[in-house]
Short mmCIF file of N, CA and C in Angstrom, two decimals:
data_model
loop_
_atom_site.label_atom_id
_atom_site.label_comp_id
_atom_site.label_asym_id
_atom_site.label_seq_id
_atom_site.Cartn_x
_atom_site.Cartn_y
_atom_site.Cartn_z
N MET A 1050 -0.72 14.82 -15.47
CA MET A 1050 -0.56 13.70 -14.72
C MET A 1050 0.08 12.42 -15.38
N ILE A 1051 0.01 12.22 -16.58
CA ILE A 1051 0.67 11.34 -17.25
C ILE A 1051 2.25 11.86 -17.41
N VAL A 1052 2.49 12.98 -17.56
CA VAL A 1052 4.00 13.43 -17.62
C VAL A 1052 4.53 13.08 -16.24
N ALA A 1053 3.92 13.44 -15.15
CA ALA A 1053 4.48 13.17 -13.76
C ALA A 1053 4.68 11.89 -13.47
N LEU A 1054 3.87 10.84 -14.07
CA LEU A 1054 4.09 9.41 -14.08
C LEU A 1054 5.21 9.05 -14.81
N VAL A 1055 5.44 9.45 -15.90
CA VAL A 1055 6.62 9.22 -16.84
C VAL A 1055 7.90 9.66 -16.13
N VAL A 1056 7.89 10.99 -15.75
CA VAL A 1056 8.98 11.51 -15.18
C VAL A 1056 9.47 10.74 -13.87
N ALA A 1057 8.39 10.52 -13.01
CA ALA A 1057 8.78 9.78 -11.86
C ALA A 1057 9.45 8.27 -12.05
N ASN A 1058 9.02 7.81 -13.05
CA ASN A 1058 9.63 6.40 -13.37
C ASN A 1058 10.93 6.41 -14.42
N SER A 1059 11.32 7.63 -14.59
CA SER A 1059 12.43 7.74 -15.53
C SER A 1059 13.66 8.09 -14.72
N PRO A 1060 14.79 8.12 -15.35
CA PRO A 1060 16.09 8.58 -14.34
C PRO A 1060 15.92 9.93 -13.79
N LEU A 1061 14.93 10.76 -14.16
CA LEU A 1061 14.84 11.97 -13.41
C LEU A 1061 13.71 11.85 -12.18
N GLY A 1062 13.58 10.59 -11.78
CA GLY A 1062 12.70 10.38 -10.67
C GLY A 1062 13.18 10.85 -9.29
N THR A 1063 14.43 10.93 -9.23
CA THR A 1063 15.08 11.47 -7.86
C THR A 1063 14.89 13.04 -7.97
N LEU A 1064 15.23 13.56 -8.98
CA LEU A 1064 14.91 14.96 -9.30
C LEU A 1064 13.64 15.45 -9.03
N TYR A 1065 12.67 14.70 -9.55
CA TYR A 1065 11.22 14.85 -9.40
C TYR A 1065 10.81 14.82 -7.81
N GLU A 1066 11.22 13.85 -7.27
CA GLU A 1066 11.04 13.60 -5.72
C GLU A 1066 11.58 14.97 -4.87
N HIS A 1067 12.71 15.29 -5.38
CA HIS A 1067 13.39 16.56 -4.71
C HIS A 1067 12.57 17.79 -4.79
N PHE A 1068 12.12 18.01 -6.16
CA PHE A 1068 11.34 19.06 -6.46
C PHE A 1068 9.97 18.95 -5.64
N LEU A 1069 9.40 17.83 -5.50
CA LEU A 1069 8.08 17.76 -4.74
C LEU A 1069 8.32 17.84 -3.15
N ALA A 1070 9.43 17.68 -2.81
CA ALA A 1070 9.90 18.00 -1.31
C ALA A 1070 10.43 19.38 -1.08
N LEU A 1071 10.44 20.28 -2.09
CA LEU A 1071 10.96 21.57 -1.69
C LEU A 1071 9.96 22.37 -0.82
N PRO A 1072 10.60 23.11 0.20
CA PRO A 1072 9.60 23.68 1.18
C PRO A 1072 9.07 24.90 0.45
N THR A 1073 7.65 25.20 0.46
CA THR A 1073 6.98 26.19 -0.27
C THR A 1073 6.08 26.78 0.73
N GLY A 1074 5.88 28.21 0.64
CA GLY A 1074 5.06 28.86 1.66
C GLY A 1074 5.69 30.29 2.10
N PHE A 1075 5.23 30.67 3.17
CA PHE A 1075 5.54 31.86 3.64
C PHE A 1075 5.45 32.05 5.16
N ASN A 1076 6.34 32.88 5.69
CA ASN A 1076 6.27 33.26 7.00
C ASN A 1076 5.88 34.70 7.17
N GLY A 1077 5.07 34.78 8.20
CA GLY A 1077 4.51 36.36 8.53
C GLY A 1077 3.48 36.28 9.15
N ALA A 1078 3.39 37.52 10.07
CA ALA A 1078 2.03 37.64 10.81
C ALA A 1078 1.80 36.67 11.77
N GLY A 1079 2.69 35.91 12.25
CA GLY A 1079 2.69 35.02 13.18
C GLY A 1079 2.38 33.60 12.67
N LEU A 1080 2.39 33.43 11.33
CA LEU A 1080 1.99 32.22 10.56
C LEU A 1080 3.35 31.56 10.08
N ASN A 1081 3.42 30.35 10.04
CA ASN A 1081 4.53 29.61 9.65
C ASN A 1081 3.94 28.40 8.64
N LEU A 1082 3.90 28.92 7.39
CA LEU A 1082 3.18 28.06 6.45
C LEU A 1082 4.12 27.63 5.35
N ASN A 1083 5.37 26.99 5.97
CA ASN A 1083 6.35 26.36 5.01
C ASN A 1083 6.28 24.91 4.91
N TYR A 1084 5.64 24.44 3.91
CA TYR A 1084 5.42 22.98 3.95
C TYR A 1084 5.97 22.39 2.49
N PRO A 1085 6.28 21.12 2.33
CA PRO A 1085 6.65 20.60 1.03
C PRO A 1085 5.49 20.76 0.04
N LEU A 1086 6.04 20.89 -1.25
CA LEU A 1086 5.21 21.29 -2.40
C LEU A 1086 4.06 20.13 -2.44
N LEU A 1087 4.65 18.87 -2.10
CA LEU A 1087 3.73 17.76 -2.33
C LEU A 1087 2.47 17.93 -1.19
N ASN A 1088 2.72 18.47 -0.13
CA ASN A 1088 1.60 18.66 0.91
C ASN A 1088 0.60 19.54 0.18
N TRP A 1089 1.13 20.66 -0.25
CA TRP A 1089 0.31 21.83 -0.86
C TRP A 1089 -0.76 21.27 -2.01
N ILE A 1090 -0.03 20.35 -2.75
CA ILE A 1090 -0.76 19.69 -3.95
C ILE A 1090 -1.87 18.84 -3.35
N ASN A 1091 -1.46 17.87 -2.39
CA ASN A 1091 -2.42 17.00 -1.81
C ASN A 1091 -3.61 17.74 -1.05
N ASP A 1092 -3.33 18.68 -0.32
CA ASP A 1092 -4.15 19.25 0.50
C ASP A 1092 -5.09 20.02 -0.38
N GLY A 1093 -4.61 20.86 -1.38
CA GLY A 1093 -5.55 21.52 -2.43
C GLY A 1093 -6.42 20.73 -3.21
N LEU A 1094 -5.70 19.54 -3.62
CA LEU A 1094 -6.68 18.76 -4.43
C LEU A 1094 -7.77 18.06 -3.55
N MET A 1095 -7.51 17.65 -2.29
CA MET A 1095 -8.47 17.01 -1.46
C MET A 1095 -9.44 18.05 -1.23
N ALA A 1096 -9.11 19.33 -0.90
CA ALA A 1096 -10.19 20.29 -0.68
C ALA A 1096 -11.19 20.51 -1.97
N VAL A 1097 -10.64 20.50 -3.06
CA VAL A 1097 -11.39 20.56 -4.44
C VAL A 1097 -12.33 19.37 -4.46
N PHE A 1098 -11.71 18.07 -4.17
CA PHE A 1098 -12.46 16.98 -4.43
C PHE A 1098 -13.71 16.95 -3.42
N PHE A 1099 -13.49 17.29 -2.07
CA PHE A 1099 -14.57 17.18 -1.28
C PHE A 1099 -15.59 18.29 -1.43
N LEU A 1100 -15.06 19.50 -1.95
CA LEU A 1100 -16.14 20.47 -2.36
C LEU A 1100 -16.81 19.93 -3.56
N MET A 1101 -16.34 19.28 -4.45
CA MET A 1101 -17.18 18.87 -5.60
C MET A 1101 -18.11 17.74 -5.08
N VAL A 1102 -17.79 16.73 -4.13
CA VAL A 1102 -18.63 15.77 -3.80
C VAL A 1102 -19.66 16.40 -2.95
N GLY A 1103 -19.36 17.40 -2.23
CA GLY A 1103 -20.44 18.04 -1.32
C GLY A 1103 -21.53 18.71 -2.15
N LEU A 1104 -20.97 19.31 -3.29
CA LEU A 1104 -21.95 20.10 -4.19
C LEU A 1104 -22.78 19.00 -5.04
N GLU A 1105 -22.05 17.89 -5.27
CA GLU A 1105 -22.88 16.78 -6.02
C GLU A 1105 -23.92 16.17 -5.10
N ILE A 1106 -23.60 16.02 -3.77
CA ILE A 1106 -24.72 15.39 -2.89
C ILE A 1106 -25.73 16.37 -2.66
N LYS A 1107 -25.41 17.56 -2.68
CA LYS A 1107 -26.36 18.68 -2.39
C LYS A 1107 -27.44 18.80 -3.50
N ARG A 1108 -26.90 18.75 -4.77
CA ARG A 1108 -27.72 18.69 -6.04
C ARG A 1108 -28.66 17.50 -6.05
N GLU A 1109 -28.14 16.33 -5.66
CA GLU A 1109 -28.95 15.06 -5.67
C GLU A 1109 -30.05 15.33 -4.57
N LEU A 1110 -29.72 15.82 -3.36
CA LEU A 1110 -30.74 15.84 -2.48
C LEU A 1110 -31.83 16.94 -2.66
N ILE A 1111 -31.42 17.91 -3.51
CA ILE A 1111 -32.53 18.96 -3.61
C ILE A 1111 -33.29 18.65 -4.91
N ASP A 1112 -32.72 18.28 -6.14
CA ASP A 1112 -33.54 18.04 -7.14
C ASP A 1112 -33.12 16.80 -8.10
N GLY A 1113 -32.64 15.93 -7.29
CA GLY A 1113 -32.16 14.57 -8.06
C GLY A 1113 -32.81 13.48 -7.67
N LYS A 1114 -32.08 12.28 -7.83
CA LYS A 1114 -32.65 10.99 -7.35
C LYS A 1114 -32.84 10.82 -5.80
N LEU A 1115 -32.27 11.68 -5.04
CA LEU A 1115 -32.32 11.48 -3.67
C LEU A 1115 -33.26 12.68 -3.08
N ALA A 1116 -34.18 13.36 -3.86
CA ALA A 1116 -35.02 14.43 -3.41
C ALA A 1116 -36.01 14.02 -2.42
N SER A 1117 -36.63 12.73 -2.50
CA SER A 1117 -37.44 12.27 -1.64
C SER A 1117 -36.84 11.35 -0.59
N PHE A 1118 -37.40 11.50 0.65
CA PHE A 1118 -36.90 10.76 1.80
C PHE A 1118 -36.99 9.35 1.54
N SER A 1119 -37.88 8.68 0.90
CA SER A 1119 -38.01 7.36 0.59
C SER A 1119 -37.04 6.85 -0.31
N LYS A 1120 -36.38 7.60 -1.21
CA LYS A 1120 -35.37 7.20 -2.20
C LYS A 1120 -34.00 7.51 -1.35
N ALA A 1121 -33.89 8.44 -0.59
CA ALA A 1121 -32.66 8.60 0.18
C ALA A 1121 -32.45 7.98 1.38
N ALA A 1122 -33.46 7.17 1.87
CA ALA A 1122 -33.34 6.46 3.06
C ALA A 1122 -32.41 5.32 3.11
N LEU A 1123 -32.22 4.65 1.84
CA LEU A 1123 -31.22 3.43 1.86
C LEU A 1123 -29.87 4.05 1.90
N PRO A 1124 -29.34 5.01 1.08
CA PRO A 1124 -28.11 5.38 1.14
C PRO A 1124 -27.85 6.06 2.62
N ILE A 1125 -28.67 6.87 3.16
CA ILE A 1125 -28.41 7.41 4.56
C ILE A 1125 -28.25 6.27 5.50
N LEU A 1126 -29.17 5.15 5.56
CA LEU A 1126 -28.85 4.02 6.44
C LEU A 1126 -27.57 3.34 6.31
N ALA A 1127 -27.11 3.30 4.90
CA ALA A 1127 -25.89 2.60 4.65
C ALA A 1127 -24.69 3.54 5.11
N ALA A 1128 -24.77 4.70 4.93
CA ALA A 1128 -23.68 5.60 5.50
C ALA A 1128 -23.67 5.54 7.05
N LEU A 1129 -24.80 5.47 7.68
CA LEU A 1129 -24.91 5.52 9.30
C LEU A 1129 -24.30 4.09 9.64
N GLY A 1130 -24.70 3.13 8.95
CA GLY A 1130 -24.21 1.66 9.18
C GLY A 1130 -22.74 1.47 9.02
N SER A 1131 -22.15 2.23 8.03
CA SER A 1131 -20.60 2.18 7.75
C SER A 1131 -20.05 2.84 8.96
N TYR A 1132 -20.61 4.15 9.57
CA TYR A 1132 -20.03 4.92 10.38
C TYR A 1132 -20.15 4.08 11.59
N TYR A 1133 -21.18 3.44 11.98
CA TYR A 1133 -21.19 2.70 13.12
C TYR A 1133 -20.19 1.37 13.20
N ARG A 1134 -20.22 0.85 12.00
CA ARG A 1134 -19.13 -0.18 11.91
C ARG A 1134 -17.80 -0.03 12.22
N ARG A 1135 -17.48 1.20 11.69
CA ARG A 1135 -16.00 1.71 11.92
C ARG A 1135 -15.70 2.05 13.34
N ARG A 1136 -16.77 2.62 14.05
CA ARG A 1136 -16.56 3.10 15.37
C ARG A 1136 -16.65 1.79 16.31
N HIS A 1137 -17.25 0.66 15.80
CA HIS A 1137 -17.19 -0.56 16.69
C HIS A 1137 -16.78 -1.73 15.92
N PRO A 1138 -15.45 -1.85 15.75
CA PRO A 1138 -14.90 -2.93 14.70
C PRO A 1138 -15.09 -4.32 15.30
N GLY A 1139 -15.11 -4.55 16.59
CA GLY A 1139 -15.22 -5.96 17.10
C GLY A 1139 -16.54 -6.52 16.88
N ARG A 1140 -17.65 -5.82 16.66
CA ARG A 1140 -18.99 -6.28 16.61
C ARG A 1140 -19.40 -6.79 15.35
N TYR A 1141 -20.40 -7.62 15.22
CA TYR A 1141 -21.05 -8.09 14.04
C TYR A 1141 -20.10 -8.66 12.96
N ARG A 1142 -19.36 -9.79 13.41
CA ARG A 1142 -18.54 -10.32 12.36
C ARG A 1142 -19.18 -11.42 11.53
N LEU A 1143 -20.03 -10.88 10.59
CA LEU A 1143 -20.67 -11.92 9.81
C LEU A 1143 -19.86 -12.51 8.72
N TYR A 1144 -18.79 -11.92 8.27
CA TYR A 1144 -17.88 -12.25 7.33
C TYR A 1144 -16.56 -12.86 7.61
N HIS A 1145 -16.66 -13.27 9.07
CA HIS A 1145 -15.37 -13.95 9.56
C HIS A 1145 -15.25 -15.20 9.14
N VAL A 1146 -14.18 -15.79 9.14
CA VAL A 1146 -13.73 -17.21 8.48
C VAL A 1146 -14.52 -18.22 9.33
N ASP A 1147 -14.67 -18.19 10.62
CA ASP A 1147 -15.38 -19.11 11.31
C ASP A 1147 -16.79 -19.22 11.01
N PHE A 1148 -17.54 -17.96 10.56
CA PHE A 1148 -18.74 -18.16 10.16
C PHE A 1148 -19.10 -19.02 8.98
N TYR A 1149 -18.19 -18.81 7.94
CA TYR A 1149 -18.31 -19.56 6.78
C TYR A 1149 -17.81 -21.14 6.94
N ARG A 1150 -16.89 -21.24 7.87
CA ARG A 1150 -16.47 -22.69 8.13
C ARG A 1150 -17.58 -23.47 8.92
N SER A 1151 -18.27 -22.76 9.92
CA SER A 1151 -19.36 -23.41 10.54
C SER A 1151 -20.64 -23.79 9.55
N ALA A 1152 -20.74 -22.74 8.60
CA ALA A 1152 -21.92 -23.02 7.65
C ALA A 1152 -21.58 -24.15 6.71
N LEU A 1153 -20.31 -24.26 6.35
CA LEU A 1153 -19.97 -25.45 5.40
C LEU A 1153 -20.03 -26.62 6.07
N LEU A 1154 -19.53 -26.79 7.26
CA LEU A 1154 -19.43 -27.97 8.07
C LEU A 1154 -20.74 -28.46 8.58
N SER A 1155 -21.78 -27.60 8.66
CA SER A 1155 -23.11 -28.07 9.29
C SER A 1155 -23.93 -28.60 8.12
#
């Protein structure tokens, strides 16, 4: 990772960008899987990341700090609240500037 950072910021940066844009994959059996190398890297790393996160959550729910419902209730409610907030962005503007302005002026 450090090598990639150094190369990307060196005079070889354009060559590195062209390398990451190389189409890689295969065609056959009705599949067209030719994508740039960067997409393969990003998708592969994201799959591994979410696999590890899922396994860690499962471990915590089975025999970790979230094994009992009373300890897991707060994180579950926070996740549900975050999901609801993203689905309905116009509601519940507690952190809006007008809220603070009215609180300071009163």
